[in-house]
Tab-separated table of C-alpha atoms in Angstrom:
chain	number	residue	atom	x	y	z
W	33	UNK	CA	-102.943	-114.868	-109.953
W	34	UNK	CA	-100.177	-113.542	-108.160
W	35	UNK	CA	-96.109	-111.700	-110.008
W	36	UNK	CA	-94.045	-110.723	-106.775
W	37	UNK	CA	-90.624	-109.283	-106.969
W	38	UNK	CA	-87.442	-109.357	-105.398
W	39	UNK	CA	-83.898	-107.965	-106.175
W	40	UNK	CA	-81.320	-109.552	-103.350
W	41	UNK	CA	-78.747	-107.083	-102.706
W	42	UNK	CA	-76.111	-108.247	-105.161
W	43	UNK	CA	-78.703	-107.936	-108.407
W	44	UNK	CA	-80.071	-110.362	-108.877
W	45	UNK	CA	-83.154	-110.134	-109.887
W	46	UNK	CA	-86.649	-112.994	-108.561
W	47	UNK	CA	-89.639	-113.419	-109.891
W	48	UNK	CA	-92.715	-115.607	-109.431
W	49	UNK	CA	-96.202	-116.017	-110.164
W	50	UNK	CA	-98.188	-119.225	-108.896
W	51	UNK	CA	-101.217	-120.127	-110.547
W	52	UNK	CA	-104.337	-121.469	-108.410
W	53	UNK	CA	-104.766	-125.083	-109.076
W	54	UNK	CA	-101.488	-126.295	-110.787
W	55	UNK	CA	-99.519	-129.392	-109.188
W	56	UNK	CA	-96.250	-128.823	-110.942
W	57	UNK	CA	-94.319	-125.636	-111.643
W	58	UNK	CA	-91.499	-124.172	-113.462
W	59	UNK	CA	-88.238	-122.329	-112.769
W	60	UNK	CA	-85.523	-121.407	-114.539
W	61	UNK	CA	-82.110	-118.978	-114.631
W	62	UNK	CA	-82.274	-116.498	-117.813
W	63	UNK	CA	-79.098	-114.966	-118.857
W	64	UNK	CA	-78.848	-111.566	-120.009
W	65	UNK	CA	-76.371	-113.547	-122.172
W	66	UNK	CA	-75.317	-114.314	-125.934
W	67	UNK	CA	-74.557	-114.698	-128.836
W	68	UNK	CA	-74.369	-110.581	-129.614
W	69	UNK	CA	-72.261	-110.626	-126.010
W	70	UNK	CA	-68.770	-112.130	-127.598
W	71	UNK	CA	-65.669	-110.808	-128.986
W	72	UNK	CA	-65.810	-112.257	-132.688
W	73	UNK	CA	-63.076	-114.893	-131.461
W	74	UNK	CA	-65.853	-115.712	-128.580
W	75	UNK	CA	-68.346	-117.188	-131.880
W	76	UNK	CA	-70.384	-119.695	-130.610
W	77	UNK	CA	-68.880	-119.748	-127.184
W	78	UNK	CA	-72.006	-118.419	-125.396
W	79	UNK	CA	-74.221	-121.777	-126.698
W	80	UNK	CA	-70.891	-124.523	-125.961
W	81	UNK	CA	-71.122	-123.192	-122.317
W	82	UNK	CA	-74.851	-123.275	-122.187
W	83	UNK	CA	-74.046	-127.653	-123.797
W	84	UNK	CA	-71.063	-127.593	-120.858
W	85	UNK	CA	-73.204	-126.514	-118.117
W	86	UNK	CA	-75.377	-130.257	-118.555
W	87	UNK	CA	-72.184	-131.992	-118.421
W	88	UNK	CA	-71.529	-132.088	-115.102
W	89	UNK	CA	-70.296	-129.792	-111.752
W	90	UNK	CA	-68.971	-130.453	-108.752
W	91	UNK	CA	-71.593	-132.109	-107.145
W	92	UNK	CA	-73.009	-133.878	-110.160
W	93	UNK	CA	-72.029	-136.132	-112.974
W	94	UNK	CA	-74.507	-135.169	-116.533
W	95	UNK	CA	-75.551	-138.736	-115.562
W	96	UNK	CA	-77.110	-137.281	-112.394
W	97	UNK	CA	-78.184	-134.169	-113.613
W	98	UNK	CA	-80.670	-135.721	-115.772
W	99	UNK	CA	-81.011	-138.302	-113.261
W	100	UNK	CA	-82.307	-135.822	-110.898
W	101	UNK	CA	-84.345	-134.287	-112.772
W	102	UNK	CA	-86.209	-137.476	-114.854
W	103	UNK	CA	-86.387	-139.616	-111.959
W	104	UNK	CA	-88.783	-137.295	-109.949
W	105	UNK	CA	-90.908	-137.111	-113.819
W	106	UNK	CA	-89.613	-133.568	-114.696
W	107	UNK	CA	-88.623	-131.841	-117.500
W	108	UNK	CA	-84.625	-129.905	-117.976
W	109	UNK	CA	-84.082	-128.088	-120.645
W	110	UNK	CA	-81.571	-125.084	-120.920
W	111	UNK	CA	-81.154	-123.074	-124.818
W	112	UNK	CA	-78.963	-119.940	-126.969
W	113	UNK	CA	-80.598	-116.439	-128.608
W	114	UNK	CA	-79.051	-113.733	-129.351
W	115	UNK	CA	-80.145	-111.864	-126.304
W	116	UNK	CA	-80.186	-113.889	-124.080
W	117	UNK	CA	-79.707	-117.441	-122.288
W	118	UNK	CA	-81.681	-120.179	-120.315
W	119	UNK	CA	-81.672	-122.836	-117.993
W	120	UNK	CA	-84.704	-123.889	-116.808
W	121	UNK	CA	-87.084	-127.447	-115.734
W	122	UNK	CA	-90.250	-128.431	-115.079
W	123	UNK	CA	-91.378	-130.136	-111.945
W	124	UNK	CA	-94.416	-131.691	-109.452
W	125	UNK	CA	-95.193	-129.030	-106.999
W	126	UNK	CA	-93.398	-131.426	-104.076
W	127	UNK	CA	-89.404	-131.058	-106.156
W	128	UNK	CA	-89.634	-127.838	-106.900
W	129	UNK	CA	-86.931	-127.052	-104.578
W	130	UNK	CA	-84.673	-130.106	-106.374
W	131	UNK	CA	-84.973	-128.484	-109.375
W	132	UNK	CA	-83.703	-124.893	-107.556
W	133	UNK	CA	-81.022	-126.913	-107.037
W	134	UNK	CA	-79.929	-128.004	-109.555
W	135	UNK	CA	-80.909	-126.090	-112.056
W	136	UNK	CA	-78.867	-123.620	-109.848
W	137	UNK	CA	-75.912	-126.356	-109.866
W	138	UNK	CA	-75.676	-126.286	-113.615
W	139	UNK	CA	-75.301	-122.201	-113.518
W	140	UNK	CA	-73.048	-121.942	-111.121
W	141	UNK	CA	-70.704	-124.737	-110.775
W	142	UNK	CA	-69.955	-126.575	-113.880
W	143	UNK	CA	-67.144	-128.805	-114.173
W	144	UNK	CA	-65.257	-128.328	-117.419
W	145	UNK	CA	-63.529	-131.109	-117.614
W	146	UNK	CA	-61.311	-131.540	-120.653
W	147	UNK	CA	-63.253	-135.300	-122.254
W	148	UNK	CA	-66.523	-134.055	-120.995
W	149	UNK	CA	-65.449	-130.404	-122.959
W	150	UNK	CA	-64.258	-132.646	-125.828
W	151	UNK	CA	-66.614	-134.793	-126.103
W	152	UNK	CA	-69.785	-131.911	-126.300
W	153	UNK	CA	-67.553	-130.085	-128.971
W	154	UNK	CA	-67.923	-133.229	-131.516
W	155	UNK	CA	-71.952	-132.678	-130.615
W	156	UNK	CA	-72.229	-129.701	-131.523
W	157	UNK	CA	-69.605	-129.747	-135.129
W	158	UNK	CA	-73.103	-132.087	-135.483
W	159	UNK	CA	-75.668	-129.939	-134.650
W	160	UNK	CA	-73.547	-127.606	-137.105
W	161	UNK	CA	-73.072	-129.913	-140.180
W	162	UNK	CA	-76.881	-130.678	-139.253
W	163	UNK	CA	-77.801	-126.859	-139.598
W	164	UNK	CA	-75.828	-126.229	-143.124
W	165	UNK	CA	-77.756	-129.413	-144.166
W	166	UNK	CA	-80.519	-128.169	-143.896
W	167	UNK	CA	-81.452	-124.768	-146.146
W	168	UNK	CA	-84.895	-123.634	-144.379
W	169	UNK	CA	-82.484	-122.887	-141.066
W	170	UNK	CA	-79.347	-122.337	-142.935
W	171	UNK	CA	-80.548	-119.749	-144.568
W	172	UNK	CA	-81.086	-117.848	-141.583
W	173	UNK	CA	-78.507	-117.284	-140.397
W	174	UNK	CA	-76.695	-115.909	-143.880
W	175	UNK	CA	-79.774	-113.343	-143.593
W	176	UNK	CA	-79.331	-112.483	-140.265
W	177	UNK	CA	-75.075	-111.570	-141.348
W	178	UNK	CA	-75.890	-109.503	-143.740
W	179	UNK	CA	-78.377	-107.669	-142.438
W	180	UNK	CA	-75.595	-106.693	-139.672
W	181	UNK	CA	-71.781	-107.535	-141.528
W	182	UNK	CA	-69.430	-107.578	-139.563
W	183	UNK	CA	-71.620	-107.278	-135.805
W	184	UNK	CA	-71.642	-109.778	-132.938
W	185	UNK	CA	-76.235	-109.365	-133.823
W	186	UNK	CA	-75.146	-110.894	-137.332
W	187	UNK	CA	-73.036	-113.717	-136.422
W	188	UNK	CA	-74.254	-117.081	-135.981
W	189	UNK	CA	-75.703	-118.224	-132.574
W	190	UNK	CA	-73.479	-122.282	-132.752
W	191	UNK	CA	-70.629	-120.127	-134.618
W	192	UNK	CA	-67.662	-121.497	-137.005
W	193	UNK	CA	-66.454	-124.745	-136.340
W	194	UNK	CA	-63.334	-124.332	-136.278
W	195	UNK	CA	-64.062	-121.223	-133.534
W	196	UNK	CA	-65.546	-123.818	-131.553
W	197	UNK	CA	-63.109	-126.734	-132.146
W	198	UNK	CA	-60.727	-124.105	-130.213
W	199	UNK	CA	-62.643	-123.387	-127.017
W	200	UNK	CA	-61.136	-125.142	-123.871
W	201	UNK	CA	-61.555	-124.696	-120.021
W	202	UNK	CA	-59.919	-120.770	-119.379
W	203	UNK	CA	-62.397	-119.397	-122.300
W	204	UNK	CA	-66.009	-120.428	-121.320
W	205	UNK	CA	-64.296	-119.716	-117.635
W	206	UNK	CA	-63.647	-115.978	-118.781
W	207	UNK	CA	-67.023	-116.202	-120.254
W	208	UNK	CA	-69.139	-116.878	-117.195
W	209	UNK	CA	-66.742	-113.886	-115.830
W	210	UNK	CA	-68.191	-111.545	-117.599
W	211	UNK	CA	-71.562	-111.772	-118.068
W	212	UNK	CA	-72.856	-114.413	-115.685
W	213	UNK	CA	-72.322	-112.033	-112.842
W	214	UNK	CA	-75.687	-111.872	-110.733
W	215	UNK	CA	-77.064	-108.667	-111.771
W	216	UNK	CA	-77.871	-110.360	-115.838
W	217	UNK	CA	-79.624	-113.567	-113.601
W	218	UNK	CA	-82.993	-113.733	-112.924
W	219	UNK	CA	-84.741	-116.530	-111.602
W	220	UNK	CA	-87.903	-117.026	-112.937
W	221	UNK	CA	-90.465	-119.575	-111.197
W	222	UNK	CA	-94.514	-119.894	-112.366
W	223	UNK	CA	-97.028	-122.607	-111.582
W	224	UNK	CA	-97.453	-124.059	-108.018
W	225	UNK	CA	-94.271	-121.755	-106.333
W	226	UNK	CA	-94.371	-120.304	-102.870
W	227	UNK	CA	-92.952	-116.615	-104.025
W	228	UNK	CA	-91.070	-116.598	-99.910
W	229	UNK	CA	-89.446	-120.037	-100.584
W	230	UNK	CA	-87.788	-119.043	-103.971
W	231	UNK	CA	-86.348	-116.079	-102.336
W	232	UNK	CA	-85.059	-117.247	-99.631
W	233	UNK	CA	-83.325	-120.412	-101.310
W	234	UNK	CA	-81.837	-117.793	-103.956
W	235	UNK	CA	-80.365	-115.599	-100.824
W	236	UNK	CA	-79.430	-118.535	-99.389
W	237	UNK	CA	-77.261	-120.033	-102.667
W	238	UNK	CA	-76.801	-116.450	-104.700
W	239	UNK	CA	-77.208	-113.798	-101.856
W	240	UNK	CA	-73.410	-114.488	-101.142
W	241	UNK	CA	-71.567	-113.353	-104.545
W	242	UNK	CA	-70.538	-110.794	-105.458
W	243	UNK	CA	-72.204	-108.380	-106.979
W	244	UNK	CA	-69.998	-107.595	-110.631
W	245	UNK	CA	-70.366	-104.823	-113.280
W	246	UNK	CA	-72.559	-105.186	-116.047
W	247	UNK	CA	-70.428	-105.952	-119.604
W	248	UNK	CA	-73.337	-104.538	-122.111
W	249	UNK	CA	-73.613	-105.572	-125.930
W	250	UNK	CA	-71.839	-104.041	-128.380
W	251	UNK	CA	-74.650	-101.789	-130.306
W	252	UNK	CA	-76.145	-102.997	-133.211
W	253	UNK	CA	-77.261	-101.103	-137.269
W	254	UNK	CA	-78.946	-102.720	-139.897
W	255	UNK	CA	-76.741	-102.344	-142.731
W	256	UNK	CA	-78.453	-105.157	-145.388
W	257	UNK	CA	-76.699	-106.654	-148.317
W	258	UNK	CA	-77.262	-109.913	-150.178
W	259	UNK	CA	-75.906	-113.697	-150.257
W	260	UNK	CA	-76.773	-116.388	-153.076
W	261	UNK	CA	-76.025	-119.281	-152.169
W	262	UNK	CA	-76.063	-121.853	-155.404
W	263	UNK	CA	-76.697	-125.125	-155.146
W	264	UNK	CA	-78.530	-128.263	-157.292
W	265	UNK	CA	-81.627	-128.206	-155.130
W	266	UNK	CA	-85.027	-129.170	-155.793
W	267	UNK	CA	-86.801	-126.044	-153.706
W	268	UNK	CA	-84.895	-122.917	-154.055
W	269	UNK	CA	-85.139	-121.133	-150.812
W	270	UNK	CA	-85.685	-116.961	-150.159
W	271	UNK	CA	-85.570	-114.623	-147.641
W	272	UNK	CA	-86.235	-110.810	-147.209
W	273	UNK	CA	-85.864	-108.887	-144.520
W	274	UNK	CA	-86.277	-104.669	-143.768
W	275	UNK	CA	-85.216	-102.926	-141.081
W	276	UNK	CA	-88.127	-103.205	-137.885
W	277	UNK	CA	-89.313	-102.153	-134.540
W	278	UNK	CA	-87.240	-103.203	-131.229
W	279	UNK	CA	-88.735	-104.443	-128.472
W	280	UNK	CA	-88.179	-101.278	-126.489
W	281	UNK	CA	-89.557	-98.731	-129.454
W	282	UNK	CA	-93.195	-97.374	-129.053
W	283	UNK	CA	-94.200	-99.273	-132.750
W	284	UNK	CA	-93.145	-102.595	-131.799
W	285	UNK	CA	-96.983	-103.688	-130.934
W	286	UNK	CA	-97.677	-101.809	-135.468
W	287	UNK	CA	-94.945	-103.811	-136.110
W	288	UNK	CA	-96.250	-107.380	-134.705
W	289	UNK	CA	-99.340	-106.390	-136.105
W	290	UNK	CA	-98.223	-105.739	-139.384
W	291	UNK	CA	-95.699	-108.987	-138.979
W	292	UNK	CA	-98.977	-111.014	-138.551
W	293	UNK	CA	-101.310	-109.521	-141.001
W	294	UNK	CA	-98.089	-110.056	-143.794
W	295	UNK	CA	-97.602	-113.607	-143.217
W	296	UNK	CA	-99.173	-114.739	-139.353
W	297	UNK	CA	-101.404	-117.864	-140.997
W	298	UNK	CA	-102.897	-118.542	-144.219
W	299	UNK	CA	-105.239	-115.702	-144.059
W	300	UNK	CA	-102.297	-113.793	-144.068
W	301	UNK	CA	-102.045	-111.090	-147.766
W	302	UNK	CA	-98.448	-112.547	-148.282
W	303	UNK	CA	-99.888	-116.096	-148.044
W	304	UNK	CA	-103.242	-115.838	-150.092
W	305	UNK	CA	-101.882	-114.095	-152.748
W	306	UNK	CA	-97.941	-115.210	-153.238
W	307	UNK	CA	-99.789	-119.507	-152.235
W	308	UNK	CA	-103.753	-119.113	-152.763
W	309	UNK	CA	-104.007	-117.516	-155.406
W	310	UNK	CA	-100.830	-117.672	-158.080
W	311	UNK	CA	-99.540	-120.695	-156.652
W	312	UNK	CA	-96.217	-119.156	-157.075
W	313	UNK	CA	-95.384	-121.367	-152.923
W	314	UNK	CA	-95.850	-124.083	-150.975
W	315	UNK	CA	-94.515	-121.908	-148.521
W	316	UNK	CA	-94.509	-118.307	-147.480
W	317	UNK	CA	-94.567	-116.523	-143.896
W	318	UNK	CA	-93.814	-113.338	-142.461
W	319	UNK	CA	-92.224	-112.776	-138.728
W	320	UNK	CA	-91.384	-109.491	-137.137
W	321	UNK	CA	-87.758	-110.088	-134.633
W	322	UNK	CA	-86.669	-107.976	-132.021
W	323	UNK	CA	-83.861	-106.366	-130.553
W	324	UNK	CA	-82.834	-104.539	-127.655
W	325	UNK	CA	-81.964	-101.304	-130.233
W	326	UNK	CA	-82.805	-103.514	-133.804
W	327	UNK	CA	-85.969	-105.530	-135.120
W	328	UNK	CA	-86.189	-107.126	-138.084
W	329	UNK	CA	-89.142	-107.878	-140.581
W	330	UNK	CA	-87.863	-111.253	-142.272
W	331	UNK	CA	-89.913	-112.875	-144.716
W	332	UNK	CA	-89.137	-116.178	-146.275
W	333	UNK	CA	-90.747	-118.358	-148.877
W	334	UNK	CA	-89.328	-121.777	-150.485
W	335	UNK	CA	-90.403	-122.206	-154.193
W	336	UNK	CA	-89.438	-123.795	-158.079
W	337	UNK	CA	-86.038	-122.143	-159.980
W	338	UNK	CA	-88.740	-121.130	-162.487
W	339	UNK	CA	-91.242	-119.349	-159.629
W	340	UNK	CA	-88.903	-117.686	-157.594
W	341	UNK	CA	-87.840	-114.331	-159.704
W	342	UNK	CA	-92.171	-114.223	-159.545
W	343	UNK	CA	-92.317	-115.083	-155.855
W	344	UNK	CA	-90.061	-112.251	-154.524
W	345	UNK	CA	-91.242	-109.701	-156.645
W	346	UNK	CA	-94.894	-110.289	-156.097
W	347	UNK	CA	-93.429	-110.554	-152.560
W	348	UNK	CA	-92.133	-107.030	-152.166
W	349	UNK	CA	-95.154	-105.447	-154.550
W	350	UNK	CA	-97.822	-106.249	-151.737
W	351	UNK	CA	-95.470	-105.032	-148.989
W	352	UNK	CA	-95.197	-101.849	-151.178
W	353	UNK	CA	-98.345	-101.346	-151.125
W	354	UNK	CA	-100.067	-103.075	-148.408
W	355	UNK	CA	-98.357	-99.206	-146.847
W	356	UNK	CA	-101.857	-97.897	-148.771
W	357	UNK	CA	-104.230	-100.481	-148.974
W	358	UNK	CA	-104.354	-101.941	-145.588
W	359	UNK	CA	-108.385	-103.016	-144.685
W	360	UNK	CA	-109.126	-103.009	-141.413
W	361	UNK	CA	-110.195	-106.382	-141.568
W	362	UNK	CA	-106.679	-107.248	-142.524
W	363	UNK	CA	-105.825	-104.835	-138.813
W	364	UNK	CA	-108.293	-106.204	-136.421
W	365	UNK	CA	-107.821	-110.000	-137.973
W	366	UNK	CA	-104.788	-109.429	-137.163
W	367	UNK	CA	-104.619	-107.474	-133.873
W	368	UNK	CA	-107.785	-111.807	-132.457
W	369	UNK	CA	-104.534	-113.644	-133.634
W	370	UNK	CA	-101.757	-112.010	-131.451
W	371	UNK	CA	-104.446	-111.632	-128.722
W	372	UNK	CA	-105.318	-116.263	-128.941
W	373	UNK	CA	-101.992	-116.754	-129.274
W	374	UNK	CA	-100.722	-114.972	-126.163
W	375	UNK	CA	-104.073	-115.978	-123.424
W	376	UNK	CA	-103.872	-119.514	-125.032
W	377	UNK	CA	-99.875	-120.165	-124.592
W	378	UNK	CA	-99.918	-118.509	-121.140
W	379	UNK	CA	-102.658	-121.486	-119.948
W	380	UNK	CA	-99.185	-123.176	-119.651
W	381	UNK	CA	-97.032	-122.749	-116.563
W	382	UNK	CA	-93.965	-123.289	-118.687
W	383	UNK	CA	-95.213	-119.912	-121.422
W	384	UNK	CA	-95.549	-118.303	-118.057
W	385	UNK	CA	-92.282	-118.360	-116.376
W	386	UNK	CA	-90.525	-117.815	-119.445
W	387	UNK	CA	-92.666	-114.833	-120.894
W	388	UNK	CA	-92.262	-113.015	-116.637
W	389	UNK	CA	-88.061	-113.540	-117.152
W	390	UNK	CA	-88.171	-111.949	-120.820
W	391	UNK	CA	-90.779	-109.195	-119.927
W	392	UNK	CA	-87.915	-108.003	-117.014
W	393	UNK	CA	-85.264	-108.362	-118.697
W	394	UNK	CA	-86.512	-105.885	-120.966
W	395	UNK	CA	-88.170	-103.197	-119.290
W	396	UNK	CA	-87.296	-104.453	-115.557
W	397	UNK	CA	-90.882	-105.288	-114.925
W	398	UNK	CA	-93.771	-106.409	-115.628
W	399	UNK	CA	-96.470	-105.671	-117.912
W	400	UNK	CA	-99.713	-106.790	-117.174
W	401	UNK	CA	-101.569	-109.367	-119.291
W	402	UNK	CA	-103.677	-106.548	-119.953
W	403	UNK	CA	-101.561	-103.598	-120.210
W	404	UNK	CA	-99.890	-105.311	-123.469
W	405	UNK	CA	-103.967	-106.017	-125.039
W	406	UNK	CA	-104.419	-102.223	-124.110
W	407	UNK	CA	-101.150	-101.770	-126.600
W	408	UNK	CA	-102.449	-104.977	-128.988
W	409	UNK	CA	-106.662	-102.723	-129.451
W	410	UNK	CA	-105.372	-99.872	-129.961
W	411	UNK	CA	-102.592	-100.335	-133.131
W	412	UNK	CA	-105.615	-98.401	-136.100
W	413	UNK	CA	-105.396	-99.466	-139.489
W	414	UNK	CA	-103.776	-95.314	-139.892
W	415	UNK	CA	-100.601	-96.767	-137.201
W	416	UNK	CA	-99.733	-100.088	-139.391
W	417	UNK	CA	-100.197	-98.500	-142.672
W	418	UNK	CA	-97.947	-95.341	-141.687
W	419	UNK	CA	-94.999	-97.990	-140.107
W	420	UNK	CA	-96.150	-100.217	-143.385
W	421	UNK	CA	-95.024	-96.595	-145.260
W	422	UNK	CA	-91.890	-96.111	-142.298
W	423	UNK	CA	-90.595	-99.693	-142.759
W	424	UNK	CA	-90.839	-99.256	-145.962
W	425	UNK	CA	-89.177	-96.292	-147.093
W	426	UNK	CA	-85.525	-97.063	-145.219
W	427	UNK	CA	-83.438	-97.722	-147.798
W	428	UNK	CA	-81.974	-100.938	-146.285
W	429	UNK	CA	-83.007	-103.833	-147.286
W	430	UNK	CA	-81.647	-107.725	-146.683
W	431	UNK	CA	-81.717	-111.079	-148.711
W	432	UNK	CA	-80.082	-114.290	-149.023
W	433	UNK	CA	-80.920	-117.203	-151.590
W	434	UNK	CA	-80.320	-120.620	-151.902
W	435	UNK	CA	-80.631	-123.096	-154.140
W	436	UNK	CA	-81.356	-122.842	-157.980
W	437	UNK	CA	-81.614	-119.502	-157.903
W	438	UNK	CA	-79.686	-117.417	-161.039
W	439	UNK	CA	-83.394	-116.225	-162.173
W	440	UNK	CA	-83.931	-114.679	-158.577
W	441	UNK	CA	-83.636	-110.102	-159.112
W	442	UNK	CA	-80.701	-109.288	-157.378
W	443	UNK	CA	-81.412	-107.141	-153.948
W	444	UNK	CA	-80.846	-103.950	-155.800
W	445	UNK	CA	-83.517	-103.970	-158.126
W	446	UNK	CA	-86.201	-105.517	-155.410
W	447	UNK	CA	-85.414	-102.823	-153.372
W	448	UNK	CA	-85.864	-99.829	-156.247
W	449	UNK	CA	-88.992	-102.747	-156.449
W	450	UNK	CA	-89.922	-101.329	-152.977
W	451	UNK	CA	-89.338	-97.598	-152.997
W	452	UNK	CA	-91.494	-97.088	-156.332
């Protein structure tokens, strides 16, 4: 398998990986613009814009966009995260040029038809309502908000309903002009692809677009805080966060190994201590979240009203204890899980295509799989415990609780317990 890179004169980056033996390919455009690139009055526009890309272009209606890919048995989709927006498709080898044509068309030429804006506005408002009605979805938005208060990184990707109701064509075109410059775009393809052909198509479509300055997002600072929402639900939902490593930090692999060891599966410490030994919950997990300049370790659990207090205290106790008694067995198991997940996940063209785009966005190069595995292998029991000590000693913590949560200790109590 061969990874090849090319940069157009205007800054657009192209990365491909040919995978011998495959008859299909994945191709997409990743934009270095997401929720954290929005100004307060724009909150939700990156996600709305992603929806509008599929609602018609100067050349195709919304139906024609879907039919162009599905008529050849392909798949097309998009997503918006806090730092990126992606538009991608998977097709058979002979339809790579078609996929490129459709994806480039929806990114470069969205029509922003007023009628379609109104239709999609209704869809997004329903999506917001559905999220608000799903406790184990909305609690993560609340946790992000209290972790990064009054900051772009703390705002929800969907945005508030009042903002979504106000966006119009001018708002979309302004956001595109600011953030969809060639230097912010990455064209990634993997599978049955020919690098030179992808470059040729990209040069023909994107090559004449003038370069523009990239608009960087504002920095983020993990401040911490608490949100408590009382509601008569069947379960109490508990989410707790500590500031962790950003993806360019030296200890980002320690952070990932630590999160996996603490709550990455049924053998993890939190699952064993909180659920298996004490039966305090049905579901509990820990996950790392990394951004360009900050990160979060998040622990989530759902439990009953009479057990949420004990669960919260035990979770914090285990986080604190891990700085002193992590075992080689825990670390080695977590590293094996990470390596297996990485390697098994990259057996598909879609996974490789996304990895290429993400790595290029982060480091402006593609680390080899061997390099990544070496970084994971270099994590030790000592480095993980040192990381855990730094994690628990930073002081700032964030918590969101939802449901019958009157008995949950306050954030101050849990923070003191963490530092004890």
